[in-house]
PDB file of C-alpha atoms in Angstrom:
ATOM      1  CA  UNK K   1      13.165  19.294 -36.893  1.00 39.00           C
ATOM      2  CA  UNK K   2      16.429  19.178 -35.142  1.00 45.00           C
ATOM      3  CA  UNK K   3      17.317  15.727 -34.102  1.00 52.00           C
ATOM      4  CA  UNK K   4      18.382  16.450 -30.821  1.00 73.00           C
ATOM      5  CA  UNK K   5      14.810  18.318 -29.789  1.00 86.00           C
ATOM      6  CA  UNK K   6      10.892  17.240 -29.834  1.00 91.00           C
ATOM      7  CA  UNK K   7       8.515  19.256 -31.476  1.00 93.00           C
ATOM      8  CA  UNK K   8       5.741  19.176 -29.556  1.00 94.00           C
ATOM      9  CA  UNK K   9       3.200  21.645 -31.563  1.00 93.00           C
ATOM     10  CA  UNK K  10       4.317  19.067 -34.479  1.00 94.00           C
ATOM     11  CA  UNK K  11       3.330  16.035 -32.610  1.00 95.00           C
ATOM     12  CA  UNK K  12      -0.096  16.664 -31.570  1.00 96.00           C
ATOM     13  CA  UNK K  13      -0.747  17.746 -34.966  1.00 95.00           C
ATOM     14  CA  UNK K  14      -0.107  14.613 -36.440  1.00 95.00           C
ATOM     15  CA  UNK K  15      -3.035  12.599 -37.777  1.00 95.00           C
ATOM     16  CA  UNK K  16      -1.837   9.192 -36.019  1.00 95.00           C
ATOM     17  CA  UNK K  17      -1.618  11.089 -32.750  1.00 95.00           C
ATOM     18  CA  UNK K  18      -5.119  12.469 -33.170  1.00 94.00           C
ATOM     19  CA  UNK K  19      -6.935   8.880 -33.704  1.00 95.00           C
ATOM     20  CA  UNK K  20      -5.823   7.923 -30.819  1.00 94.00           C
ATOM     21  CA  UNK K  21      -8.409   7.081 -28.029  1.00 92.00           C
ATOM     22  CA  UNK K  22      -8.064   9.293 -24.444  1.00 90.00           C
ATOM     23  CA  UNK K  23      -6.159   6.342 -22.817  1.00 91.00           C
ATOM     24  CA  UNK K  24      -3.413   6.058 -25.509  1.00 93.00           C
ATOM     25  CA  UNK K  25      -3.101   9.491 -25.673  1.00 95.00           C
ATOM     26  CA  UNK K  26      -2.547   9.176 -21.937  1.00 95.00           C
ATOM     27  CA  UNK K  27      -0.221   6.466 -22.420  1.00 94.00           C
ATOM     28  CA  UNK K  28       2.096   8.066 -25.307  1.00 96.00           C
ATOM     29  CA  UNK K  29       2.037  11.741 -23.841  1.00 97.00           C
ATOM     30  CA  UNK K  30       3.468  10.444 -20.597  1.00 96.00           C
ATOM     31  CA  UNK K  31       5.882   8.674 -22.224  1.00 96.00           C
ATOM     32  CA  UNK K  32       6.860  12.233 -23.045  1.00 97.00           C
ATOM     33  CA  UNK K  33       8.178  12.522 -19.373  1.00 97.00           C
ATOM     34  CA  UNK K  34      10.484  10.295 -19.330  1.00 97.00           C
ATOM     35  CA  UNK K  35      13.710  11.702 -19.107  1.00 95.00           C
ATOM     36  CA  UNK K  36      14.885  10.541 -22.126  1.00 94.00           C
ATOM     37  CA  UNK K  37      12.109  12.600 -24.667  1.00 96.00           C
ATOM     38  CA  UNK K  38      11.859  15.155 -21.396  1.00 96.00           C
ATOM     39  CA  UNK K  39      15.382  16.393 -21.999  1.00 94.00           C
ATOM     40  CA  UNK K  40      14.932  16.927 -25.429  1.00 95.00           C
ATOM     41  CA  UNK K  41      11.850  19.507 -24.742  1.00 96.00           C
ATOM     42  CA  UNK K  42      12.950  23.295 -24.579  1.00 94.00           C
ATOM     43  CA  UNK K  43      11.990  24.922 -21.624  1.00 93.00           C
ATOM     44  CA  UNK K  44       9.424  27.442 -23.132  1.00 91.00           C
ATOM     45  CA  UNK K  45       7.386  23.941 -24.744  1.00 94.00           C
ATOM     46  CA  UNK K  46       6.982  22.498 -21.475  1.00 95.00           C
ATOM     47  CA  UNK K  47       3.352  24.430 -21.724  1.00 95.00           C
ATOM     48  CA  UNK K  48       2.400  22.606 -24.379  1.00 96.00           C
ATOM     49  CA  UNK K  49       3.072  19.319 -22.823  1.00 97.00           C
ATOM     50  CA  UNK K  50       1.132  19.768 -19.128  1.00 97.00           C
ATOM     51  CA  UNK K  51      -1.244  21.169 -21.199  1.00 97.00           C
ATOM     52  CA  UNK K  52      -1.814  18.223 -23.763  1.00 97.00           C
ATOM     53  CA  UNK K  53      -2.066  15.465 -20.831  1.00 97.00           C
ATOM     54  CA  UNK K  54      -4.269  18.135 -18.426  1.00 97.00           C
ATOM     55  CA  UNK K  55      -6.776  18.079 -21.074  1.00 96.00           C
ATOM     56  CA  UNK K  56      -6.810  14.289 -22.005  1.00 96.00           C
ATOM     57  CA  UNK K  57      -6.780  13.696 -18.540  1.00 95.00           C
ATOM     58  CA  UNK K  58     -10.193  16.020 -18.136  1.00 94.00           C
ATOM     59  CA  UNK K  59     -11.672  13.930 -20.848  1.00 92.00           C
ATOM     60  CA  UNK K  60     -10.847  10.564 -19.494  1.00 91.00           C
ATOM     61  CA  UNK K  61     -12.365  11.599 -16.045  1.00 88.00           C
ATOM     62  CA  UNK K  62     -15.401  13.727 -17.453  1.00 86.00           C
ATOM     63  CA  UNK K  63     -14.625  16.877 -16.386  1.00 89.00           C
ATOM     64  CA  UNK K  64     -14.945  20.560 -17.917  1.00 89.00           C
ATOM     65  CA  UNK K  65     -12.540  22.155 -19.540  1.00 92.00           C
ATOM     66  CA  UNK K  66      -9.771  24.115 -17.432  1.00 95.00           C
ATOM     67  CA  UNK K  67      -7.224  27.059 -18.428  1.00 95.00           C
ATOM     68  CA  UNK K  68      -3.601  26.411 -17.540  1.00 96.00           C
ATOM     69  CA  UNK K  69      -2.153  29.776 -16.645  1.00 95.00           C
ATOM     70  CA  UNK K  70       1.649  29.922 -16.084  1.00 94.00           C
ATOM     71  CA  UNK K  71       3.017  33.154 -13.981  1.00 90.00           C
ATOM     72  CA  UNK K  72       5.746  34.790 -14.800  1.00 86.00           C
ATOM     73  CA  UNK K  73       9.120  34.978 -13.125  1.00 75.00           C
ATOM     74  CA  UNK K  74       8.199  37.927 -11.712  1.00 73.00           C
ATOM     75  CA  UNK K  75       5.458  36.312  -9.549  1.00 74.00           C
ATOM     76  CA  UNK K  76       6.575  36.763  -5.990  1.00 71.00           C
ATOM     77  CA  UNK K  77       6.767  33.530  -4.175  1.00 63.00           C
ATOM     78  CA  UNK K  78       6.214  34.662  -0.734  1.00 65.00           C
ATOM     79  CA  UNK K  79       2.366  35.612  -1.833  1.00 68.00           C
ATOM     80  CA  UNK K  80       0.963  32.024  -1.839  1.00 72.00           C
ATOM     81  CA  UNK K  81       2.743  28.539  -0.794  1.00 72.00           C
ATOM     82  CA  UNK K  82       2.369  26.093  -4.184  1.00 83.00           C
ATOM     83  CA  UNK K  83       4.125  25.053  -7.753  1.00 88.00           C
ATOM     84  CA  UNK K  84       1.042  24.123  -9.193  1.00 93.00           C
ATOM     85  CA  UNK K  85      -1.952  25.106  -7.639  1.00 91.00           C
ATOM     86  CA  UNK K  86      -6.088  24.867  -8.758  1.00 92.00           C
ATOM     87  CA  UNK K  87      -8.958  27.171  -8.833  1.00 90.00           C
ATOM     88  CA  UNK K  88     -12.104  25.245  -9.126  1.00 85.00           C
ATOM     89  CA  UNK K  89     -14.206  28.283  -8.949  1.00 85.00           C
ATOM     90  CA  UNK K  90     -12.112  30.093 -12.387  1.00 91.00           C
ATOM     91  CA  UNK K  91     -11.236  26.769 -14.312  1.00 93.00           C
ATOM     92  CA  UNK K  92      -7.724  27.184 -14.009  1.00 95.00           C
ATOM     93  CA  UNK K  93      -4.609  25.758 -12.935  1.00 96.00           C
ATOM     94  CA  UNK K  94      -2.234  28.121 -12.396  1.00 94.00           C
ATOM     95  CA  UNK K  95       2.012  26.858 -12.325  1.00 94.00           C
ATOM     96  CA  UNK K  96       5.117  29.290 -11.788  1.00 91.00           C
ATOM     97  CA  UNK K  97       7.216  29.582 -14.649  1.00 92.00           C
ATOM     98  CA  UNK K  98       9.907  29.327 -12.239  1.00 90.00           C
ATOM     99  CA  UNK K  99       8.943  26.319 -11.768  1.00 92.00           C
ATOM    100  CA  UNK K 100       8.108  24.714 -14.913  1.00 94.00           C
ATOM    101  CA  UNK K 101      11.000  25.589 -17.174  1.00 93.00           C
ATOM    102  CA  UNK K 102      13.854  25.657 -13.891  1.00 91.00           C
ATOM    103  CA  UNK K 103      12.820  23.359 -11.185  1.00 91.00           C
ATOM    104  CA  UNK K 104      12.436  26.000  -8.748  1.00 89.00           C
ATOM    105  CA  UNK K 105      10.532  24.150  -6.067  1.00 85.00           C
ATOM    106  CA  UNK K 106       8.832  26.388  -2.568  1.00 74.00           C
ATOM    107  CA  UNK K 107       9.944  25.110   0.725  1.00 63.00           C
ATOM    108  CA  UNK K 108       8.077  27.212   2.819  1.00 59.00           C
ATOM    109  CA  UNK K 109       7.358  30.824   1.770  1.00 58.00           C
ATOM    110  CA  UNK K 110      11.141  31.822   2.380  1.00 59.00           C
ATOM    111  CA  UNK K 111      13.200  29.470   0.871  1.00 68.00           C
ATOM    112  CA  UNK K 112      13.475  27.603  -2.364  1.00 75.00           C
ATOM    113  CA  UNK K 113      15.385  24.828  -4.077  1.00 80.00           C
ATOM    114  CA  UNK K 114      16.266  23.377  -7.460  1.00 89.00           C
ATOM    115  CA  UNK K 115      14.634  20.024  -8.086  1.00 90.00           C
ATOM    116  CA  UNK K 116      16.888  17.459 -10.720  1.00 91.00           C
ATOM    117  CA  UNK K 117      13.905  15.012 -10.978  1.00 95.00           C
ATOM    118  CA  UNK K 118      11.475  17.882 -12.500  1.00 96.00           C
ATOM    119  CA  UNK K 119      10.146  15.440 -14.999  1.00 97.00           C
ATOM    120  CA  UNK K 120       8.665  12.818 -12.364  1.00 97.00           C
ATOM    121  CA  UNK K 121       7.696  15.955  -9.966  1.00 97.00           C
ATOM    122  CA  UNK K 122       5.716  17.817 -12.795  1.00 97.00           C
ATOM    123  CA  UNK K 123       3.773  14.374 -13.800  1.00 97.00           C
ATOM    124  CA  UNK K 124       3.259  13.960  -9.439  1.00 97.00           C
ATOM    125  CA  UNK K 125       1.815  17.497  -9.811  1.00 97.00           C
ATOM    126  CA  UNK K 126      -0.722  17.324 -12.521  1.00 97.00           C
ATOM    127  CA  UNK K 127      -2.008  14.435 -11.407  1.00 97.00           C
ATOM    128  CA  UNK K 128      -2.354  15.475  -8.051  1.00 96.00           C
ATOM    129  CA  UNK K 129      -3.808  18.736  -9.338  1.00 96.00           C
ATOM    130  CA  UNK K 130      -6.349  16.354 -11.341  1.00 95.00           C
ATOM    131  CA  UNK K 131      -7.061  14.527  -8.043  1.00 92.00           C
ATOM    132  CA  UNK K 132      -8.516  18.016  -6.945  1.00 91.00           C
ATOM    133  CA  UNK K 133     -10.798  18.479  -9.341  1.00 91.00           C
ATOM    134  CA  UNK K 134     -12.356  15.084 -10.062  1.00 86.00           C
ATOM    135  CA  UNK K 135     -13.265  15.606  -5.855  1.00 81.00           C
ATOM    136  CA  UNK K 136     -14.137  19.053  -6.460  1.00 77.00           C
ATOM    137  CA  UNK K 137     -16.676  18.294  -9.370  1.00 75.00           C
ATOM    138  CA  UNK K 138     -18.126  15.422  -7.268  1.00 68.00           C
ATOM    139  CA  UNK K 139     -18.099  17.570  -4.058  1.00 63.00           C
ATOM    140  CA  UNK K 140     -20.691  19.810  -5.922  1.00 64.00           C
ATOM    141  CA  UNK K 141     -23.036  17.046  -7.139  1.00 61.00           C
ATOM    142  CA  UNK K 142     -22.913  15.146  -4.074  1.00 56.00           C
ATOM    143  CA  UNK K 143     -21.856  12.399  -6.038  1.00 54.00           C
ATOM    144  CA  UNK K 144     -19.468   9.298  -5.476  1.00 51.00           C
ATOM    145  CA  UNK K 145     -18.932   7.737  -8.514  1.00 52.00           C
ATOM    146  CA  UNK K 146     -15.355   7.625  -8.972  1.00 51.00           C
ATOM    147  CA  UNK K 147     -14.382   8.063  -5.586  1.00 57.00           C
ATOM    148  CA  UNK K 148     -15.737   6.136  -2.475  1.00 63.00           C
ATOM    149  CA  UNK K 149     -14.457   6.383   0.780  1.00 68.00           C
ATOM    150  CA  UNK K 150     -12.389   9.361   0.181  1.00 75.00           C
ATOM    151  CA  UNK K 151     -15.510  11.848  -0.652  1.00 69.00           C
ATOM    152  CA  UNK K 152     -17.461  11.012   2.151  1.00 70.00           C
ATOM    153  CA  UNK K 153     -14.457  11.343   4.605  1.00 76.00           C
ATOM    154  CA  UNK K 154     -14.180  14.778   2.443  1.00 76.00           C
ATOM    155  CA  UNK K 155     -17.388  15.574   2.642  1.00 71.00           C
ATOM    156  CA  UNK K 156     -17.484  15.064   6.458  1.00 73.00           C
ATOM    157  CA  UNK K 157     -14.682  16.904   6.712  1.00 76.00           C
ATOM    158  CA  UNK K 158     -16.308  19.836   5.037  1.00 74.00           C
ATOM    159  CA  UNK K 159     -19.393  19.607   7.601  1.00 70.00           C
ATOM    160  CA  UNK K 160     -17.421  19.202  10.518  1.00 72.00           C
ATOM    161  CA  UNK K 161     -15.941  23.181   9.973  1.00 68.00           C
ATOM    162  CA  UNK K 162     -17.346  25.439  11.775  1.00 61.00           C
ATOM    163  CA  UNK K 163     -19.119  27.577   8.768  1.00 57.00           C
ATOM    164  CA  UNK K 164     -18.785  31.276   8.569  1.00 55.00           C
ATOM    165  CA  UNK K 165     -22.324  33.629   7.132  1.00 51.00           C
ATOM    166  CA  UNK K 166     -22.275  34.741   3.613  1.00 52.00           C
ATOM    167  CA  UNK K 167     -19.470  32.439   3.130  1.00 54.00           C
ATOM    168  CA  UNK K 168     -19.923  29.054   0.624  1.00 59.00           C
ATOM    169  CA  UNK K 169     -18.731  25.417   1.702  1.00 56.00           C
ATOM    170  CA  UNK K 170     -16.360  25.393  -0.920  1.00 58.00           C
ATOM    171  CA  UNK K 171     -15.614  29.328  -0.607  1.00 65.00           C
ATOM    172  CA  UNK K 172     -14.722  28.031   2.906  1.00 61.00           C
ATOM    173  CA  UNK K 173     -12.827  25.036   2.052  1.00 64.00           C
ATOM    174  CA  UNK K 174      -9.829  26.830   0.223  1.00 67.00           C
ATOM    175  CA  UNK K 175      -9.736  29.486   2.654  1.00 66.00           C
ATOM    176  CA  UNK K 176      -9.441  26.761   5.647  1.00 65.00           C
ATOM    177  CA  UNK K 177      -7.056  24.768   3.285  1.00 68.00           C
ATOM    178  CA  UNK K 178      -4.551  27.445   2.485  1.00 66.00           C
ATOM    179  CA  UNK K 179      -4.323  28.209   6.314  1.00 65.00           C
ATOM    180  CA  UNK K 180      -3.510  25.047   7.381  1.00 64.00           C
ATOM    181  CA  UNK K 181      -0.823  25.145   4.662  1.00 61.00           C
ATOM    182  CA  UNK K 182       0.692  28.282   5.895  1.00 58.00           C
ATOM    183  CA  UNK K 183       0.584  27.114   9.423  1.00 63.00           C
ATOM    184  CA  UNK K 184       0.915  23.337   9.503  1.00 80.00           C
ATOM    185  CA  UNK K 185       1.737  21.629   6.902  1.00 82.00           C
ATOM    186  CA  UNK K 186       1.164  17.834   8.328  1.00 85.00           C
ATOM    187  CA  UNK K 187      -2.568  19.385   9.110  1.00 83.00           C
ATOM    188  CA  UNK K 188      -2.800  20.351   5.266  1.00 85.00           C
ATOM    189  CA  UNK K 189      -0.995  17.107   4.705  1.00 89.00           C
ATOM    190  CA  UNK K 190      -4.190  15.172   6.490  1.00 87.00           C
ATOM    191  CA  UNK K 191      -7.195  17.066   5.150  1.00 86.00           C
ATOM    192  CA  UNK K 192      -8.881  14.026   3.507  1.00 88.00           C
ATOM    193  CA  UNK K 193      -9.058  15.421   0.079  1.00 87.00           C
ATOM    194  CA  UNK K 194      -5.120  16.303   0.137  1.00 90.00           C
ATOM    195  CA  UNK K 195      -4.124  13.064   1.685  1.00 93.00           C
ATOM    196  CA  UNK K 196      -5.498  10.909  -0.898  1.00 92.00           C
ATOM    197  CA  UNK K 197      -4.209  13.376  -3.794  1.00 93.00           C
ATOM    198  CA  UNK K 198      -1.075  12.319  -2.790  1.00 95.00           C
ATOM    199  CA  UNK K 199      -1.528   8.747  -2.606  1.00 95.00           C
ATOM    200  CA  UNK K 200      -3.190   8.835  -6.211  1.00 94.00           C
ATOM    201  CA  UNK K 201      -0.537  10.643  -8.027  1.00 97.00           C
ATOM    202  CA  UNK K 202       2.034   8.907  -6.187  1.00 97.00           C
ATOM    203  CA  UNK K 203       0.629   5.473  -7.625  1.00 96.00           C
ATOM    204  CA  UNK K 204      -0.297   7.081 -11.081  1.00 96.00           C
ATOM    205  CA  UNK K 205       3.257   7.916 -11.624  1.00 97.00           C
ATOM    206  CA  UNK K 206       5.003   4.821 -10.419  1.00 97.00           C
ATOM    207  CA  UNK K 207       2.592   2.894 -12.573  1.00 95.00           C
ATOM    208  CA  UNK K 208       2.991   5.443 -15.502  1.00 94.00           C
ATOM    209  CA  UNK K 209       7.273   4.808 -15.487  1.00 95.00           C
ATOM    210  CA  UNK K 210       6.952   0.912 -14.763  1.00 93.00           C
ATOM    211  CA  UNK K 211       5.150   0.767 -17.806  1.00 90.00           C
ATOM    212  CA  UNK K 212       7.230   2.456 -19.672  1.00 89.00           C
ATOM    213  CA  UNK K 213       9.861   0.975 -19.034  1.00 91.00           C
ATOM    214  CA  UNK K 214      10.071  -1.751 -22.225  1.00 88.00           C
ATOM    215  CA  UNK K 215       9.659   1.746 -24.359  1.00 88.00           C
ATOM    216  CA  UNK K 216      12.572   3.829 -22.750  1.00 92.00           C
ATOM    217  CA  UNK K 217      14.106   1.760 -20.509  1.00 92.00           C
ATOM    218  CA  UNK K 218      14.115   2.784 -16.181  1.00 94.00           C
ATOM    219  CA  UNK K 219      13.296   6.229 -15.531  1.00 95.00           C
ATOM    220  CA  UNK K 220      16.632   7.608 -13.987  1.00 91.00           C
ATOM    221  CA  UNK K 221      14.994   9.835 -11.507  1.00 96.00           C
ATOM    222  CA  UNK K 222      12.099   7.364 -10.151  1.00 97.00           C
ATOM    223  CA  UNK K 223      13.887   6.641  -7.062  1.00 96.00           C
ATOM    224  CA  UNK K 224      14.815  10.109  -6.409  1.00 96.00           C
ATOM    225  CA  UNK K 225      11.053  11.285  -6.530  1.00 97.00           C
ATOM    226  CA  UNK K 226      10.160   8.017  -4.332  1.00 97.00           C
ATOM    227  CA  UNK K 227      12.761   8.863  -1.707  1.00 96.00           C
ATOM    228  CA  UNK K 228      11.709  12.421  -1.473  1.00 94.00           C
ATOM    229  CA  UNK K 229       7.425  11.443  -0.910  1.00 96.00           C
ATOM    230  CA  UNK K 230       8.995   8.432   1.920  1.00 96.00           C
ATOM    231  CA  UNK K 231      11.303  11.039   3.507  1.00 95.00           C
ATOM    232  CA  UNK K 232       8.574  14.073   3.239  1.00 92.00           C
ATOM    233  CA  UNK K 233       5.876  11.237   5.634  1.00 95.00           C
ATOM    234  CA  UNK K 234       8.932  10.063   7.515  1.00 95.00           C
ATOM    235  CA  UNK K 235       9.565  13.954   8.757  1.00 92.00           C
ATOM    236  CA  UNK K 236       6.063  14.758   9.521  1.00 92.00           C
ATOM    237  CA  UNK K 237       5.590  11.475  10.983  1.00 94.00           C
ATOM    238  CA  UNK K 238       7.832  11.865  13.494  1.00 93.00           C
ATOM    239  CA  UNK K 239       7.296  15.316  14.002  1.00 89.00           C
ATOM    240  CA  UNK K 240       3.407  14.330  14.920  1.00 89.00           C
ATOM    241  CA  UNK K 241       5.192  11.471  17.238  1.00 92.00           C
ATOM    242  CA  UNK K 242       7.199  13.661  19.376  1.00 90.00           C
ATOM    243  CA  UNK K 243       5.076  16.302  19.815  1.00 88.00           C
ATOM    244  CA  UNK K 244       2.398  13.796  20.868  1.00 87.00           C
ATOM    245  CA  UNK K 245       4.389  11.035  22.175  1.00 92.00           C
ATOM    246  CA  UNK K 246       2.728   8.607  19.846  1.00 91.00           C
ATOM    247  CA  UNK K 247       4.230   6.263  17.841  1.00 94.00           C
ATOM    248  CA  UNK K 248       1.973   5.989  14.808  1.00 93.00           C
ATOM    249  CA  UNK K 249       2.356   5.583  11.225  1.00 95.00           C
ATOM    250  CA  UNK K 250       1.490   8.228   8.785  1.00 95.00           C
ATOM    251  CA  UNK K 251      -1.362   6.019   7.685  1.00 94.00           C
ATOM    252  CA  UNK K 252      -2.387   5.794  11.208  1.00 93.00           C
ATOM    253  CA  UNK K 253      -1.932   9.711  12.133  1.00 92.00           C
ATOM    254  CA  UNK K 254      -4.521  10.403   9.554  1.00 91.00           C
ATOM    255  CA  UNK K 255      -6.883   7.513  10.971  1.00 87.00           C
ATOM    256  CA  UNK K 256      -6.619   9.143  14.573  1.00 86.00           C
ATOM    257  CA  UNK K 257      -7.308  12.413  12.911  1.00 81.00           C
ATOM    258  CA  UNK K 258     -10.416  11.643  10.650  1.00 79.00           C
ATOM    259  CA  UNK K 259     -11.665   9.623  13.794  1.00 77.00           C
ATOM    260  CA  UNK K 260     -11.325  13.005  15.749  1.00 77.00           C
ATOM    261  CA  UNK K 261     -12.730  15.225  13.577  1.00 72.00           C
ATOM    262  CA  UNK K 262     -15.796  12.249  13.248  1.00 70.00           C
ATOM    263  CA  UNK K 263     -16.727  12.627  16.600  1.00 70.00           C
ATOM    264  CA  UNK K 264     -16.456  16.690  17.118  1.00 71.00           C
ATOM    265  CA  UNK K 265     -19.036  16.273  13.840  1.00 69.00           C
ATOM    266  CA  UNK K 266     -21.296  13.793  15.488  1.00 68.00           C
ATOM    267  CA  UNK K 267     -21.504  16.237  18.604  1.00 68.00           C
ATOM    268  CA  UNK K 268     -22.924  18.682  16.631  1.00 64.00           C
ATOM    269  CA  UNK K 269     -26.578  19.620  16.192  1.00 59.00           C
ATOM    270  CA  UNK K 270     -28.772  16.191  15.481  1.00 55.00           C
ATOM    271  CA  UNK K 271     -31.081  18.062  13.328  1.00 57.00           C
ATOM    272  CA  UNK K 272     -27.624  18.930  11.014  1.00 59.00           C
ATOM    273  CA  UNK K 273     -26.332  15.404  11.875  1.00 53.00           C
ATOM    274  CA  UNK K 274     -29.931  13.973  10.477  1.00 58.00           C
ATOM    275  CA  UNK K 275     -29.659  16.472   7.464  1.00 59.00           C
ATOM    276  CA  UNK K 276     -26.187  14.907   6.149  1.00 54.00           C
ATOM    277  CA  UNK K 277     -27.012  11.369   6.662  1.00 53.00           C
ATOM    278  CA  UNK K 278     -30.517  11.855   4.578  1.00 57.00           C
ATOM    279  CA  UNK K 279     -27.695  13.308   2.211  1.00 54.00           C
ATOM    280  CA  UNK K 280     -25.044  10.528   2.292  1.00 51.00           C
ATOM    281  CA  UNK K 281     -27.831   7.678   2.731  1.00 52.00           C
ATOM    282  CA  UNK K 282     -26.549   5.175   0.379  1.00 46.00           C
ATOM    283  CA  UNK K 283     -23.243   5.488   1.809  1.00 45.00           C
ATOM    284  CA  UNK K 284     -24.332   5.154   5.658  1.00 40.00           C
ATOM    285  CA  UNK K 285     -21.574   2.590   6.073  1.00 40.00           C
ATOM    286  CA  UNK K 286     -18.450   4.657   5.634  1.00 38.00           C
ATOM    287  CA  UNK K 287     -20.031   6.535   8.792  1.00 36.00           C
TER     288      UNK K 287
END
């Protein structure tokens, strides 16, 4: 093996690797992000390595299995807004190429830019993307084990949409999801399940360099990637503020929202209102 380059197929072959428990694994192959063993990846391996942790990842949390699919270059961006996106429905998670191997990031549907702290941003990503369907999988059991707060906020969310015949909850969900998106992206930004994606990747990577940092020393492009997430609230913070003439945090702005979107529920139908809290009974006082 070249010196100067990982080989990745190579690694997770070996034995050592393999006895490894989900959490080392978790551990080592993250390591594999930092920009020093990142820059020695090629491009066209970078599957292998989203791949690796998206699977040990899925393990850890108890999940099923899911596909990544990469598209090709000649996927057109202006067809749908995202660099890494999930379908809980098909199993898959579906990246650009574009992305992956040249830091191609969307901002908006007509306009792109190259990202130099790929490494940190793809980690942000998958576990974001991971975020999505640990929610998702507990969204269908009407379960809470792993998360609290954040599914029934979800979950009331969900109810609180005004549903369409012949059409699922979660059928509905993306569809409502992917319009905010392409219309408002600080009302994507405070659907429950997306605002608390964020704020568990964000912490998941910070924590993931800071402890590598005794292995490979400070992860060059931390404080770019950190910069970018407080400068991406800041704008939509004080976008909210002027058009409301508020003066909230972004913490707050999606407190006034949820409480909104609480009280259009509760003026709803009480036989639907009784139905839900039969549903969410041992978790009454999130309500």
């Amino acid at each position: 093996m070249n010196e100067r380059q990982l080989n990745l197929k190579e690694i997770f072959m070996q034995l050592q690797y393999k006895r490894m428990t989900p959490y080392q694994k978790e551990i080592f192959v993250i390591g594999l992000f930092h920009s020093k063993n990142f820059n020695l990846i090629r491009k066209e391996e970078r599957k292998l390595l989203i791949k690796e942790l998206v699977s040990i990842l899925l393990m850890k949390y108890k999940c099923n299995f899911y596909r990544i699919v990469i598209l090709s270059n000649a996927y057109k961006l202006d067809e749908e807004l995202f660099d890494m996106a999930t379908d809980v429905f098909q199993r898959k998670i579906y990246v650009r190429k574009s992305f992956l191997e040249d830091g191609m990031i969307q901002n908006g549907k007509d306009s792109v830019y190259y990202l130099d702290f790929l490494n940190v941003y793809l980690l942000d990503c998958i576990y974001h993307e991971i975020y999505h369907i640990i929610s998702r999988n507990q969204m269908m059991r009407k379960s809470a084990s792993l998360l609290d707060r954040e599914f029934v906020e979800q979950l009331l969310w969900c109810l609180t949409l005004k549903q369409e015949e012949n059409i699922s909850m979660m059928e509905q969900i993306g569809k409502i999801e992917n319009q905010f998106l392409e219309e408002n992206i600080l009302a994507y930004r405070m659907i429950p399940e997306e605002y608390y994606a964020h704020i568990f990747a964000y912490k998941q990577v910070v924590h993931a360099f800071l402890r590598n940092v005794s292995f490979y020393g400070e992860e060059e492009n931390l404080k770019k990637y950190q910069l970018d997430v407080e400068w991406e609230k800041r704008f939509l913070t004080e976008e909210y503020n002027r058009t409301y003439k508020t003066n909230y945090t972004f913490e707050e702005i999606y407190n006034q929202i949820f409480l909104m979107n609480t009280i259009r529920f509760s003026a709803k139908d009480e036989g639907e209102v009784k139905e839900v809290y039969q549903k969410l009974r041992k978790k009454k006082h999130f309500i």
